[in-house]
PDB file of C-alpha atoms in Angstrom:
ATOM      1  CA  UNK L   1     117.130 112.102 120.379  1.00 43.00           C
ATOM      2  CA  UNK L   2     117.299 115.378 118.651  1.00 39.00           C
ATOM      3  CA  UNK L   3     120.233 115.602 116.206  1.00 42.00           C
ATOM      4  CA  UNK L   4     122.601 118.570 116.377  1.00 40.00           C
ATOM      5  CA  UNK L   5     124.195 120.233 113.458  1.00 38.00           C
ATOM      6  CA  UNK L   6     127.323 118.351 114.248  1.00 40.00           C
ATOM      7  CA  UNK L   7     125.597 115.006 114.266  1.00 41.00           C
ATOM      8  CA  UNK L   8     123.932 115.812 110.965  1.00 36.00           C
ATOM      9  CA  UNK L   9     127.390 116.708 109.514  1.00 39.00           C
ATOM     10  CA  UNK L  10     128.779 113.403 110.824  1.00 39.00           C
ATOM     11  CA  UNK L  11     125.762 111.461 109.251  1.00 37.00           C
ATOM     12  CA  UNK L  12     126.744 113.090 105.948  1.00 37.00           C
ATOM     13  CA  UNK L  13     130.395 111.887 106.391  1.00 37.00           C
ATOM     14  CA  UNK L  14     129.045 108.367 106.879  1.00 34.00           C
ATOM     15  CA  UNK L  15     126.767 108.646 103.936  1.00 38.00           C
ATOM     16  CA  UNK L  16     129.840 109.454 101.763  1.00 38.00           C
ATOM     17  CA  UNK L  17     131.303 106.117 102.595  1.00 38.00           C
ATOM     18  CA  UNK L  18     128.197 104.082 102.022  1.00 39.00           C
ATOM     19  CA  UNK L  19     127.290 103.073 105.575  1.00 37.00           C
ATOM     20  CA  UNK L  20     123.574 102.207 105.238  1.00 38.00           C
ATOM     21  CA  UNK L  21     122.919 101.797 109.022  1.00 38.00           C
ATOM     22  CA  UNK L  22     124.338 105.201 109.944  1.00 37.00           C
ATOM     23  CA  UNK L  23     121.029 106.492 111.221  1.00 37.00           C
ATOM     24  CA  UNK L  24     120.362 103.716 113.566  1.00 41.00           C
ATOM     25  CA  UNK L  25     123.909 103.648 114.990  1.00 42.00           C
ATOM     26  CA  UNK L  26     124.479 107.431 115.166  1.00 41.00           C
ATOM     27  CA  UNK L  27     123.305 107.694 118.812  1.00 42.00           C
ATOM     28  CA  UNK L  28     125.817 105.251 119.892  1.00 46.00           C
ATOM     29  CA  UNK L  29     128.704 107.305 118.783  1.00 45.00           C
ATOM     30  CA  UNK L  30     130.553 109.192 121.528  1.00 50.00           C
ATOM     31  CA  UNK L  31     132.604 112.307 121.201  1.00 47.00           C
ATOM     32  CA  UNK L  32     131.326 113.388 117.870  1.00 63.00           C
ATOM     33  CA  UNK L  33     133.441 115.827 115.911  1.00 66.00           C
ATOM     34  CA  UNK L  34     132.591 119.420 115.775  1.00 73.00           C
ATOM     35  CA  UNK L  35     131.745 121.231 112.574  1.00 73.00           C
ATOM     36  CA  UNK L  36     135.063 122.816 112.500  1.00 80.00           C
ATOM     37  CA  UNK L  37     136.982 119.503 112.975  1.00 78.00           C
ATOM     38  CA  UNK L  38     135.071 117.987 110.061  1.00 74.00           C
ATOM     39  CA  UNK L  39     135.778 120.916 107.822  1.00 81.00           C
ATOM     40  CA  UNK L  40     139.465 121.102 108.904  1.00 82.00           C
ATOM     41  CA  UNK L  41     139.866 117.388 108.346  1.00 79.00           C
ATOM     42  CA  UNK L  42     138.560 117.772 104.774  1.00 80.00           C
ATOM     43  CA  UNK L  43     140.800 120.755 104.037  1.00 86.00           C
ATOM     44  CA  UNK L  44     143.794 118.947 105.449  1.00 82.00           C
ATOM     45  CA  UNK L  45     143.038 115.996 103.184  1.00 79.00           C
ATOM     46  CA  UNK L  46     142.927 118.312 100.177  1.00 84.00           C
ATOM     47  CA  UNK L  47     146.037 120.201 101.055  1.00 86.00           C
ATOM     48  CA  UNK L  48     147.889 116.942 101.612  1.00 81.00           C
ATOM     49  CA  UNK L  49     146.902 115.628  98.253  1.00 83.00           C
ATOM     50  CA  UNK L  50     147.691 118.918  96.524  1.00 89.00           C
ATOM     51  CA  UNK L  51     151.202 119.339  97.999  1.00 89.00           C
ATOM     52  CA  UNK L  52     152.185 115.767  97.391  1.00 89.00           C
ATOM     53  CA  UNK L  53     150.914 115.319  93.859  1.00 91.00           C
ATOM     54  CA  UNK L  54     151.926 118.906  92.616  1.00 91.00           C
ATOM     55  CA  UNK L  55     155.456 118.278  93.921  1.00 92.00           C
ATOM     56  CA  UNK L  56     155.546 114.938  92.088  1.00 94.00           C
ATOM     57  CA  UNK L  57     154.319 116.408  88.775  1.00 94.00           C
ATOM     58  CA  UNK L  58     156.557 119.395  89.037  1.00 93.00           C
ATOM     59  CA  UNK L  59     159.739 117.193  89.217  1.00 94.00           C
ATOM     60  CA  UNK L  60     161.690 116.133  86.286  1.00 93.00           C
ATOM     61  CA  UNK L  61     159.769 113.295  84.442  1.00 95.00           C
ATOM     62  CA  UNK L  62     156.810 114.055  86.587  1.00 96.00           C
ATOM     63  CA  UNK L  63     154.763 114.043  83.387  1.00 96.00           C
ATOM     64  CA  UNK L  64     156.983 112.363  80.936  1.00 95.00           C
ATOM     65  CA  UNK L  65     157.489 109.075  82.798  1.00 95.00           C
ATOM     66  CA  UNK L  66     153.982 108.936  84.417  1.00 96.00           C
ATOM     67  CA  UNK L  67     151.836 107.105  82.027  1.00 94.00           C
ATOM     68  CA  UNK L  68     148.699 108.284  83.879  1.00 94.00           C
ATOM     69  CA  UNK L  69     149.374 111.867  82.856  1.00 96.00           C
ATOM     70  CA  UNK L  70     152.035 111.827  80.150  1.00 95.00           C
ATOM     71  CA  UNK L  71     151.135 114.340  77.451  1.00 94.00           C
ATOM     72  CA  UNK L  72     150.791 112.660  74.096  1.00 90.00           C
ATOM     73  CA  UNK L  73     150.309 114.298  70.742  1.00 86.00           C
ATOM     74  CA  UNK L  74     146.885 115.556  69.709  1.00 83.00           C
ATOM     75  CA  UNK L  75     145.180 113.965  66.731  1.00 80.00           C
ATOM     76  CA  UNK L  76     146.376 116.141  64.032  1.00 78.00           C
ATOM     77  CA  UNK L  77     150.024 115.744  65.185  1.00 85.00           C
ATOM     78  CA  UNK L  78     149.989 111.984  65.353  1.00 85.00           C
ATOM     79  CA  UNK L  79     150.162 111.859  61.590  1.00 82.00           C
ATOM     80  CA  UNK L  80     153.057 114.373  61.827  1.00 84.00           C
ATOM     81  CA  UNK L  81     154.884 112.007  64.198  1.00 85.00           C
ATOM     82  CA  UNK L  82     154.264 109.054  61.871  1.00 85.00           C
ATOM     83  CA  UNK L  83     155.448 110.884  58.736  1.00 83.00           C
ATOM     84  CA  UNK L  84     158.728 112.172  60.568  1.00 81.00           C
ATOM     85  CA  UNK L  85     159.567 108.706  61.635  1.00 87.00           C
ATOM     86  CA  UNK L  86     158.963 107.284  58.106  1.00 86.00           C
ATOM     87  CA  UNK L  87     161.401 110.021  57.018  1.00 84.00           C
ATOM     88  CA  UNK L  88     164.067 108.992  59.471  1.00 86.00           C
ATOM     89  CA  UNK L  89     163.426 111.898  61.915  1.00 83.00           C
ATOM     90  CA  UNK L  90     162.379 109.756  64.908  1.00 84.00           C
ATOM     91  CA  UNK L  91     164.875 111.558  67.239  1.00 88.00           C
ATOM     92  CA  UNK L  92     163.274 114.889  66.391  1.00 85.00           C
ATOM     93  CA  UNK L  93     159.760 113.521  66.955  1.00 85.00           C
ATOM     94  CA  UNK L  94     160.818 112.087  70.336  1.00 90.00           C
ATOM     95  CA  UNK L  95     162.359 115.363  71.369  1.00 91.00           C
ATOM     96  CA  UNK L  96     159.194 117.317  70.462  1.00 89.00           C
ATOM     97  CA  UNK L  97     157.084 114.991  72.587  1.00 91.00           C
ATOM     98  CA  UNK L  98     159.525 115.214  75.503  1.00 93.00           C
ATOM     99  CA  UNK L  99     159.601 118.984  75.436  1.00 92.00           C
ATOM    100  CA  UNK L 100     155.731 119.247  75.677  1.00 92.00           C
ATOM    101  CA  UNK L 101     155.926 117.289  78.921  1.00 94.00           C
ATOM    102  CA  UNK L 102     158.928 119.403  80.213  1.00 93.00           C
ATOM    103  CA  UNK L 103     156.875 122.571  79.751  1.00 92.00           C
ATOM    104  CA  UNK L 104     153.996 121.094  81.766  1.00 93.00           C
ATOM    105  CA  UNK L 105     156.360 120.097  84.553  1.00 93.00           C
ATOM    106  CA  UNK L 106     157.612 123.664  84.636  1.00 90.00           C
ATOM    107  CA  UNK L 107     154.240 125.269  84.721  1.00 89.00           C
ATOM    108  CA  UNK L 108     152.674 122.912  87.421  1.00 91.00           C
ATOM    109  CA  UNK L 109     155.035 124.533  90.053  1.00 86.00           C
ATOM    110  CA  UNK L 110     152.704 127.577  90.018  1.00 85.00           C
ATOM    111  CA  UNK L 111     149.510 125.501  90.837  1.00 87.00           C
ATOM    112  CA  UNK L 112     149.772 125.085  94.631  1.00 86.00           C
ATOM    113  CA  UNK L 113     148.955 128.677  95.593  1.00 90.00           C
ATOM    114  CA  UNK L 114     145.760 128.674  93.444  1.00 90.00           C
ATOM    115  CA  UNK L 115     144.617 125.465  94.972  1.00 91.00           C
ATOM    116  CA  UNK L 116     145.366 126.522  98.546  1.00 88.00           C
ATOM    117  CA  UNK L 117     143.251 129.697  97.989  1.00 89.00           C
ATOM    118  CA  UNK L 118     140.389 127.523  96.827  1.00 90.00           C
ATOM    119  CA  UNK L 119     140.651 125.199  99.912  1.00 90.00           C
ATOM    120  CA  UNK L 120     140.723 128.264 102.276  1.00 89.00           C
ATOM    121  CA  UNK L 121     137.425 129.600 100.741  1.00 89.00           C
ATOM    122  CA  UNK L 122     135.675 126.331 101.173  1.00 88.00           C
ATOM    123  CA  UNK L 123     132.653 126.775 103.396  1.00 87.00           C
ATOM    124  CA  UNK L 124     130.972 124.131 105.741  1.00 83.00           C
ATOM    125  CA  UNK L 125     128.303 123.737 103.164  1.00 83.00           C
ATOM    126  CA  UNK L 126     130.930 122.914 100.537  1.00 86.00           C
ATOM    127  CA  UNK L 127     132.469 120.395 102.894  1.00 79.00           C
ATOM    128  CA  UNK L 128     129.052 118.730 103.418  1.00 72.00           C
ATOM    129  CA  UNK L 129     128.516 118.476  99.719  1.00 76.00           C
ATOM    130  CA  UNK L 130     131.951 116.984  99.262  1.00 77.00           C
ATOM    131  CA  UNK L 131     131.467 114.443 102.014  1.00 70.00           C
ATOM    132  CA  UNK L 132     128.189 113.362 100.449  1.00 66.00           C
ATOM    133  CA  UNK L 133     129.789 112.935  97.080  1.00 71.00           C
ATOM    134  CA  UNK L 134     131.706 110.188  95.397  1.00 78.00           C
ATOM    135  CA  UNK L 135     135.411 109.319  96.007  1.00 80.00           C
ATOM    136  CA  UNK L 136     136.523 112.312  93.645  1.00 86.00           C
ATOM    137  CA  UNK L 137     134.062 114.908  94.951  1.00 85.00           C
ATOM    138  CA  UNK L 138     136.760 116.983  96.432  1.00 86.00           C
ATOM    139  CA  UNK L 139     138.802 117.013  93.219  1.00 90.00           C
ATOM    140  CA  UNK L 140     135.603 118.039  91.367  1.00 92.00           C
ATOM    141  CA  UNK L 141     135.205 120.922  93.803  1.00 91.00           C
ATOM    142  CA  UNK L 142     138.791 122.096  92.944  1.00 91.00           C
ATOM    143  CA  UNK L 143     138.151 121.665  89.234  1.00 93.00           C
ATOM    144  CA  UNK L 144     134.951 123.892  89.516  1.00 92.00           C
ATOM    145  CA  UNK L 145     136.662 126.597  91.555  1.00 91.00           C
ATOM    146  CA  UNK L 146     140.121 126.766  90.123  1.00 93.00           C
ATOM    147  CA  UNK L 147     140.024 125.829  86.449  1.00 94.00           C
ATOM    148  CA  UNK L 148     139.761 129.405  85.186  1.00 93.00           C
ATOM    149  CA  UNK L 149     142.502 130.655  87.358  1.00 91.00           C
ATOM    150  CA  UNK L 150     144.667 127.729  86.544  1.00 92.00           C
ATOM    151  CA  UNK L 151     144.309 128.261  82.767  1.00 93.00           C
ATOM    152  CA  UNK L 152     145.015 131.943  83.090  1.00 92.00           C
ATOM    153  CA  UNK L 153     148.157 131.120  85.186  1.00 90.00           C
ATOM    154  CA  UNK L 154     149.375 128.143  83.298  1.00 91.00           C
ATOM    155  CA  UNK L 155     148.928 129.427  79.714  1.00 92.00           C
ATOM    156  CA  UNK L 156     151.582 132.202  79.713  1.00 92.00           C
ATOM    157  CA  UNK L 157     153.916 130.014  81.757  1.00 90.00           C
ATOM    158  CA  UNK L 158     153.517 127.185  79.269  1.00 91.00           C
ATOM    159  CA  UNK L 159     154.313 129.685  76.510  1.00 90.00           C
ATOM    160  CA  UNK L 160     157.331 130.882  78.389  1.00 90.00           C
ATOM    161  CA  UNK L 161     158.419 127.366  79.227  1.00 88.00           C
ATOM    162  CA  UNK L 162     158.369 126.423  75.559  1.00 89.00           C
ATOM    163  CA  UNK L 163     161.128 128.928  75.024  1.00 88.00           C
ATOM    164  CA  UNK L 164     162.906 127.928  78.324  1.00 86.00           C
ATOM    165  CA  UNK L 165     163.093 124.247  77.426  1.00 86.00           C
ATOM    166  CA  UNK L 166     163.589 124.798  73.708  1.00 87.00           C
ATOM    167  CA  UNK L 167     160.174 123.417  72.641  1.00 88.00           C
ATOM    168  CA  UNK L 168     159.393 126.437  70.570  1.00 88.00           C
ATOM    169  CA  UNK L 169     162.407 125.930  68.247  1.00 89.00           C
ATOM    170  CA  UNK L 170     161.973 122.137  68.042  1.00 88.00           C
ATOM    171  CA  UNK L 171     158.297 122.316  67.161  1.00 89.00           C
ATOM    172  CA  UNK L 172     158.882 124.992  64.663  1.00 88.00           C
ATOM    173  CA  UNK L 173     161.299 122.678  62.917  1.00 86.00           C
ATOM    174  CA  UNK L 174     158.957 119.704  63.209  1.00 86.00           C
ATOM    175  CA  UNK L 175     156.017 121.638  61.708  1.00 87.00           C
ATOM    176  CA  UNK L 176     158.268 123.129  58.995  1.00 87.00           C
ATOM    177  CA  UNK L 177     159.512 119.729  58.071  1.00 84.00           C
ATOM    178  CA  UNK L 178     156.055 118.244  57.946  1.00 84.00           C
ATOM    179  CA  UNK L 179     154.543 121.162  55.891  1.00 86.00           C
ATOM    180  CA  UNK L 180     157.280 120.546  53.299  1.00 86.00           C
ATOM    181  CA  UNK L 181     155.900 117.201  52.439  1.00 84.00           C
ATOM    182  CA  UNK L 182     154.178 117.356  49.021  1.00 84.00           C
ATOM    183  CA  UNK L 183     150.320 116.958  48.774  1.00 79.00           C
ATOM    184  CA  UNK L 184     149.653 117.309  52.417  1.00 83.00           C
ATOM    185  CA  UNK L 185     147.461 119.771  54.221  1.00 84.00           C
ATOM    186  CA  UNK L 186     149.536 122.300  56.116  1.00 84.00           C
ATOM    187  CA  UNK L 187     148.908 122.609  59.893  1.00 83.00           C
ATOM    188  CA  UNK L 188     149.435 125.351  62.455  1.00 82.00           C
ATOM    189  CA  UNK L 189     148.586 123.721  65.833  1.00 82.00           C
ATOM    190  CA  UNK L 190     148.178 125.787  68.984  1.00 89.00           C
ATOM    191  CA  UNK L 191     150.464 123.703  71.214  1.00 89.00           C
ATOM    192  CA  UNK L 192     150.418 126.298  73.975  1.00 91.00           C
ATOM    193  CA  UNK L 193     146.556 125.807  74.495  1.00 92.00           C
ATOM    194  CA  UNK L 194     146.853 122.104  74.062  1.00 92.00           C
ATOM    195  CA  UNK L 195     149.696 121.604  76.661  1.00 93.00           C
ATOM    196  CA  UNK L 196     147.978 124.038  79.136  1.00 93.00           C
ATOM    197  CA  UNK L 197     144.857 121.839  79.126  1.00 94.00           C
ATOM    198  CA  UNK L 198     146.688 118.602  79.338  1.00 93.00           C
ATOM    199  CA  UNK L 199     148.742 119.900  82.223  1.00 93.00           C
ATOM    200  CA  UNK L 200     145.665 120.792  84.079  1.00 93.00           C
ATOM    201  CA  UNK L 201     144.057 117.413  83.411  1.00 95.00           C
ATOM    202  CA  UNK L 202     147.159 115.713  84.795  1.00 94.00           C
ATOM    203  CA  UNK L 203     147.085 117.813  87.977  1.00 93.00           C
ATOM    204  CA  UNK L 204     143.385 117.001  88.652  1.00 93.00           C
ATOM    205  CA  UNK L 205     143.914 113.312  87.808  1.00 94.00           C
ATOM    206  CA  UNK L 206     146.698 112.908  90.362  1.00 93.00           C
ATOM    207  CA  UNK L 207     144.817 114.707  93.068  1.00 91.00           C
ATOM    208  CA  UNK L 208     141.870 112.479  92.543  1.00 91.00           C
ATOM    209  CA  UNK L 209     144.122 109.491  93.105  1.00 90.00           C
ATOM    210  CA  UNK L 210     145.391 110.910  96.322  1.00 86.00           C
ATOM    211  CA  UNK L 211     141.832 111.770  97.417  1.00 83.00           C
ATOM    212  CA  UNK L 212     140.741 108.134  96.887  1.00 85.00           C
ATOM    213  CA  UNK L 213     143.793 106.913  98.931  1.00 84.00           C
ATOM    214  CA  UNK L 214     142.879 109.036 101.942  1.00 79.00           C
ATOM    215  CA  UNK L 215     139.227 108.214 101.765  1.00 76.00           C
ATOM    216  CA  UNK L 216     139.758 104.398 101.599  1.00 79.00           C
ATOM    217  CA  UNK L 217     143.120 103.474 103.012  1.00 80.00           C
ATOM    218  CA  UNK L 218     144.150 103.728 106.669  1.00 74.00           C
ATOM    219  CA  UNK L 219     147.879 104.354 106.100  1.00 76.00           C
ATOM    220  CA  UNK L 220     147.119 107.486 104.052  1.00 75.00           C
ATOM    221  CA  UNK L 221     145.498 108.965 107.117  1.00 74.00           C
ATOM    222  CA  UNK L 222     148.828 110.033 108.611  1.00 76.00           C
ATOM    223  CA  UNK L 223     147.835 113.052 110.821  1.00 75.00           C
ATOM    224  CA  UNK L 224     145.583 113.295 113.885  1.00 76.00           C
ATOM    225  CA  UNK L 225     142.923 115.347 112.144  1.00 71.00           C
ATOM    226  CA  UNK L 226     142.657 112.960 109.208  1.00 72.00           C
ATOM    227  CA  UNK L 227     142.343 109.967 111.543  1.00 75.00           C
ATOM    228  CA  UNK L 228     139.651 111.737 113.664  1.00 71.00           C
ATOM    229  CA  UNK L 229     137.553 112.559 110.668  1.00 69.00           C
ATOM    230  CA  UNK L 230     137.754 109.197 108.830  1.00 67.00           C
ATOM    231  CA  UNK L 231     138.069 106.700 111.716  1.00 65.00           C
ATOM    232  CA  UNK L 232     134.568 107.295 112.925  1.00 53.00           C
ATOM    233  CA  UNK L 233     133.002 105.603 109.945  1.00 45.00           C
ATOM    234  CA  UNK L 234     135.366 102.736 110.216  1.00 55.00           C
ATOM    235  CA  UNK L 235     134.047 102.015 113.803  1.00 54.00           C
ATOM    236  CA  UNK L 236     130.586 101.512 112.414  1.00 40.00           C
ATOM    237  CA  UNK L 237     131.855  98.829 110.098  1.00 42.00           C
ATOM    238  CA  UNK L 238     133.183  96.625 112.863  1.00 49.00           C
TER     239      UNK L 238
END
């Protein structure tokens, strides 16, 4: 039987989930999805993950109390943290770390519109490539198509957030105290750049987790379109 473009797209969907007998069983599938339905299903999955995870990260403690994305100190500042605690300034060190995460939580609120634009621009070819990919292929697509825009958006927000949450004053005090220690090499870390990059890493990591849930777990497919796109491959496993 001659395969239609729709059947080919469906075959790609099956390939994504590792169904080796897809070719043999494809003719038995009834009511195959249209190209538009497949594309819309994937876009809905992405939008679902984006909205859910960005909302979680943007809330108070979204970074600070989530060990998967919590922003820790870069290498050169770990020795600063150690020295401050040895000098009895553990409270100041803890405050500095907390405020890095607070700035990230504040900046992530601006991520959703950038992601949504990237999803809207996704072509059917993009969708096919994602469906052929691994369990984080959609997240990789977002990284490729949004990282530059996210950095440009996040960086000034992080800088502003440092002032908003008081991180600028706290870290100025931390660095000043450290640089006063005799016989040490003075440091001038770029915490705005560091926090921007770590905030972006956190967003992509949580979206990847959500993508895996939708691809592999039935309860995560909680809309009609998601069920229609992903249930077909489940039928072939029965």
